[in-house]
XYZ file of C-alpha atoms in Angstrom:
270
model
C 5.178 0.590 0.569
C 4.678 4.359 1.848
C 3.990 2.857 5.517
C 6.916 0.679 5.558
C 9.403 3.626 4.250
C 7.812 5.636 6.969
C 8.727 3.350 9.424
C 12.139 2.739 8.217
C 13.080 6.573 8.241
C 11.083 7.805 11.059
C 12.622 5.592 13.654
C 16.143 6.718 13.564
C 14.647 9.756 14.007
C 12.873 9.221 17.268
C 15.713 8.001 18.694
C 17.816 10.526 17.540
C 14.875 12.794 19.235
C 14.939 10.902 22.382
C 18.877 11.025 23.178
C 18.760 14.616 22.530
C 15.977 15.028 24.719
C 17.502 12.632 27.318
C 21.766 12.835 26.243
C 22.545 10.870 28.919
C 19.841 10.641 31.910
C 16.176 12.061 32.485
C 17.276 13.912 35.977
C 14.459 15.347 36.450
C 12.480 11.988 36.481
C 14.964 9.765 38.550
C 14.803 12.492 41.529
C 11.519 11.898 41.453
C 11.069 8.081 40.698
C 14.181 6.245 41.507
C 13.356 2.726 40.574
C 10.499 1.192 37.926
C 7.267 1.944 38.993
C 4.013 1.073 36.945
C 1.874 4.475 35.996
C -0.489 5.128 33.546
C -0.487 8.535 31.276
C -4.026 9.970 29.939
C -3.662 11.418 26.436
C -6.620 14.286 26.746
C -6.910 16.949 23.446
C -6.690 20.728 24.713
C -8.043 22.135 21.316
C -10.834 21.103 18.330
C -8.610 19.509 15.632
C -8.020 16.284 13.339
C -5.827 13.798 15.026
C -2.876 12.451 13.623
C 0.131 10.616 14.816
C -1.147 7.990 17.130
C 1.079 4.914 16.041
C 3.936 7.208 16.577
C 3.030 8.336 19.914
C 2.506 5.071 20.850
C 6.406 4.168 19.303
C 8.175 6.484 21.537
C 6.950 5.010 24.735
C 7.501 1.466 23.459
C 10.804 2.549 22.757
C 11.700 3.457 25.708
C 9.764 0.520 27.540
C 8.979 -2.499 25.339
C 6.377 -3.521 27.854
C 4.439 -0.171 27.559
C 0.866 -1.100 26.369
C -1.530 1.518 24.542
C -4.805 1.656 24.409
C -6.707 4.466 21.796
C -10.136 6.484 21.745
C -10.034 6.990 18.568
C -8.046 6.977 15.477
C -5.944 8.893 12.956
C -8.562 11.556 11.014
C -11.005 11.320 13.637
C -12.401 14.659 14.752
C -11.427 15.821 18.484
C -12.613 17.937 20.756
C -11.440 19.933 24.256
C -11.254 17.466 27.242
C -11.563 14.359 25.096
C -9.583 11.111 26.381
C -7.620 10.180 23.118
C -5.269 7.145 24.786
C -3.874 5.259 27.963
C -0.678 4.732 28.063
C 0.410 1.753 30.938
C 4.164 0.767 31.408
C 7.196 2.295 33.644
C 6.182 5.770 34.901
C 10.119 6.577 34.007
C 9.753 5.653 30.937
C 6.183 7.283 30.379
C 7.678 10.723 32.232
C 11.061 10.700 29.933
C 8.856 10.069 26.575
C 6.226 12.026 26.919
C 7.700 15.791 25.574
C 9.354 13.581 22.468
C 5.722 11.712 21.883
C 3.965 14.951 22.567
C 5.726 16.618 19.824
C 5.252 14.621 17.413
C 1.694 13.836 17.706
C 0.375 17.842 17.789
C 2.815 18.559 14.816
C 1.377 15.450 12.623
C -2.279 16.584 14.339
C -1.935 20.185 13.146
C -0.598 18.951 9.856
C -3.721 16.618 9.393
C -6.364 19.654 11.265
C -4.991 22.032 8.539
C -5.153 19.726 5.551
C -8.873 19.155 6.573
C -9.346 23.008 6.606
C -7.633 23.095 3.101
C -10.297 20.411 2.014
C -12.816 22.459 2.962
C -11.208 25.770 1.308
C -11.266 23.798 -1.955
C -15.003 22.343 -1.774
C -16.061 26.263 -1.461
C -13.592 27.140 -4.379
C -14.953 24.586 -6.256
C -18.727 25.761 -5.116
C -17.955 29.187 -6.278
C -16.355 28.541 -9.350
C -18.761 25.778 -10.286
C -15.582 23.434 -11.975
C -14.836 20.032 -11.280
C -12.087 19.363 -9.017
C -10.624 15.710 -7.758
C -8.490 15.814 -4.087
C -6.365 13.629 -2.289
C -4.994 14.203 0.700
C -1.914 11.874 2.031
C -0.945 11.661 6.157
C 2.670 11.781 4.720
C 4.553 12.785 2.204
C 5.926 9.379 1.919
C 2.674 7.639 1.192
C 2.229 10.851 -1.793
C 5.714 9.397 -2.989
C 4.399 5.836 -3.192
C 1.467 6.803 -5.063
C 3.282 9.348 -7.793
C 6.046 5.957 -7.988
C 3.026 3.769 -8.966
C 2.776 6.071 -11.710
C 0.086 8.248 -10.555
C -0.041 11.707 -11.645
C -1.398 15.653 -10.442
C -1.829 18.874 -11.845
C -1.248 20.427 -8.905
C 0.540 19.628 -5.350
C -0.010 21.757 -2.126
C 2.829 20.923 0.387
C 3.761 21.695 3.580
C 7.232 22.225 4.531
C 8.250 20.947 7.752
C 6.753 17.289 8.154
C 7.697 14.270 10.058
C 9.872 11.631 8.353
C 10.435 13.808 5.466
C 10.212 17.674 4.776
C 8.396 19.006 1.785
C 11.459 20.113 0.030
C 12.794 17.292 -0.111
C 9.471 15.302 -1.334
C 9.443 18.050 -4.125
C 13.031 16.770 -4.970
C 11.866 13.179 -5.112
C 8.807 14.006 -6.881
C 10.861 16.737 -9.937
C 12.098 12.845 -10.574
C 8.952 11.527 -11.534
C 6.913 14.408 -12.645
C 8.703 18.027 -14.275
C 5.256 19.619 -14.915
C 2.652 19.237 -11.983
C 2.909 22.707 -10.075
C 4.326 22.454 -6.589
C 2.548 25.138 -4.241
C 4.148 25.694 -0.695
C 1.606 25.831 2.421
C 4.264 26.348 5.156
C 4.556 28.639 8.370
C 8.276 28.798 7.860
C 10.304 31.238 5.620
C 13.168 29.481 5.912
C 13.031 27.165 2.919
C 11.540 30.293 0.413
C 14.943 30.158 -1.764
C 15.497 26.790 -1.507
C 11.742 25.915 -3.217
C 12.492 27.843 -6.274
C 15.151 24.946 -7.178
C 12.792 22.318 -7.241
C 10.330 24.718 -9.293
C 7.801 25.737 -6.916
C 5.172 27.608 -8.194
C 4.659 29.581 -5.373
C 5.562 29.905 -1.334
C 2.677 30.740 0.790
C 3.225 31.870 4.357
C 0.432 30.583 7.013
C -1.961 31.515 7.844
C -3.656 31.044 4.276
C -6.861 33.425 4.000
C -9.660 32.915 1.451
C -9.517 35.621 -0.804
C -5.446 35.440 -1.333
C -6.720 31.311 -1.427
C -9.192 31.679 -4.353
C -6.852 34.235 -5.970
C -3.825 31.716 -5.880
C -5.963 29.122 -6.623
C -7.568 30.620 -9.804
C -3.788 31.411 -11.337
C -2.645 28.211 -10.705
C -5.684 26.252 -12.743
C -5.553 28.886 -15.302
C -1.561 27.815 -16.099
C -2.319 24.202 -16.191
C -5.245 24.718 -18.404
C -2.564 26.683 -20.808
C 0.017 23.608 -20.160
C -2.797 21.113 -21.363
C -2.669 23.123 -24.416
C 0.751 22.775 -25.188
C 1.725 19.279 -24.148
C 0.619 15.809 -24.829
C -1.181 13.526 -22.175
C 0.066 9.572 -22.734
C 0.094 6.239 -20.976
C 3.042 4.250 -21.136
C 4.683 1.882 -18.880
C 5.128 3.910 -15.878
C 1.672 5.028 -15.623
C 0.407 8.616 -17.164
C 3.077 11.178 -17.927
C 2.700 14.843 -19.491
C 5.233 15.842 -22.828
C 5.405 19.470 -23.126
C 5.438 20.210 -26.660
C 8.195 22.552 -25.842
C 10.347 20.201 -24.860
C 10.049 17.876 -27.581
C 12.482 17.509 -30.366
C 11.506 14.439 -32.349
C 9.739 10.853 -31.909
C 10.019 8.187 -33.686
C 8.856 4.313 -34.177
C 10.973 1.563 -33.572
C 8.613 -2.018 -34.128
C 5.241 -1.409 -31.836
C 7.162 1.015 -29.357
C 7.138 5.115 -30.069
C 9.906 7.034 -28.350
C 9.763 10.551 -28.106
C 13.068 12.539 -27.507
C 12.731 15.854 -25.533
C 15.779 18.561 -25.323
C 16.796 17.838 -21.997
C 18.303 14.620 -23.354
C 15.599 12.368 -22.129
């Protein structure tokens, strides 16, 4: 369900990419190649990272030239290294030269996205090294396939999100999310201030700026934990039918049994 609702709202917004890339012609490429041509494009990584973003790469060109055929090196979450060939791409050299700054784009933002998560991994194996406690992480290639998970009725203590993200940006994922779940603590990994204010109405629990060092890391880290572990103190853990939810004990006002079913009535109205 997350890939299909990835699909479905990242392609308007390739092509909305493309004609503002290209509003009406690519001059550029026609004064150099006229008429269709066949040409190939080498895809070759210029830094160490975690790939990301190869289907969509792959979607601008075949956007832009049906007949354009990809072949990959590797795939999403492999490791990469300087010089490495990652993909061919084969179709119209037009259509190859006019795609390849939208393509391009996309793929190093979703490839720093995934290179930083992986570096976040690793931050939280030596937190959880350190501080010798138990600690479960998943990490999602969008925000959309998070959504699909926490619909199923999944549930976190604790969400690290980056802002600016393909498809869907992490504000509004927080938005979609508050729907779901009004306790799990929403922290901000993002090299943009732009959306500081704007995080605080979806109840962030904090904004961090990149780049994220270890000691601020840990320090964030062990705050964070410590309020959940005073949340599971005051609130009640429960399955029901749309998976595991969290009642604050705050928030409650009475519950009560009607046949097999109990209902429990908070003070928001819910």
């Amino acid at each position: 369900r997350g890939a299909r609702r990835f699909w479905r709202v990242l392609a308007p917004l390739l092509l909305q990419a493309l004609r503002e890339d290209i509003p009406e012609e690519d001059v550029s490429t026609n004064a150099v190649m006229p008429h269709a041509c066949p040409g190939t494009v080498d895809l070759i990584a210029k830094e160490d990272g975690i790939v990301a973003g190869l289907a969509v790469y792959a979607r601008v060109f075949t956007l832009l030239d049906p007949g354009a055929k990809v072949e990959f090196f590797c795939r999403d979450g492999d490791t990469v290294q300087p010089g490495q060939k990652l993909a061919v791409v084969t179709g119209d050299i037009r259509a190859l030269l006019s795609g390849e700054r939208v393509a391009l784009n996309y793929l190093q933002r979703m490839s720093g996205i995934a290179t930083y998560t992986h570096q976040l991994s690793a931050l939280l194996e030596k937190y959880r090294t350190q501080r010798c406690i138990q600690i479960q992480c998943t990490a999602f290639r969008s925000p959309l396939d998070l959504l699909a998970e926490i619909e199923k009725g999944t549930r976190y203590d604790i969400l690290f999100l980056d802002v600016i993200m393909p498809a869907e940006n992490g504000i509004t994922a927080a938005k979609e999310i508050r729907q779901y779940d009004n306790v799990v603590k929403i922290i901000f990994l993002t090299s943009s201030a732009e959306f500081a204010v704007e995080s605080y109405v979806v109840g962030a629990y904090f904004y961090q700026i990149k780049p994220i060092w270890e000691d601020s890391f840990f320090r964030l880290t062990d705050s964070v934990i410590a309020e959940c572990r005073r949340a599971d103190q005051r609130s009640l853990i429960l399955r029901c039918k749309t998976g595991i939810s969290r009642i604050d004990l705050d928030q409650l006002l009475y519950c009560e049994v009607l046949g097999r079913t109990l209902l429990f009535h908070l003070v928001d109205g819910t």
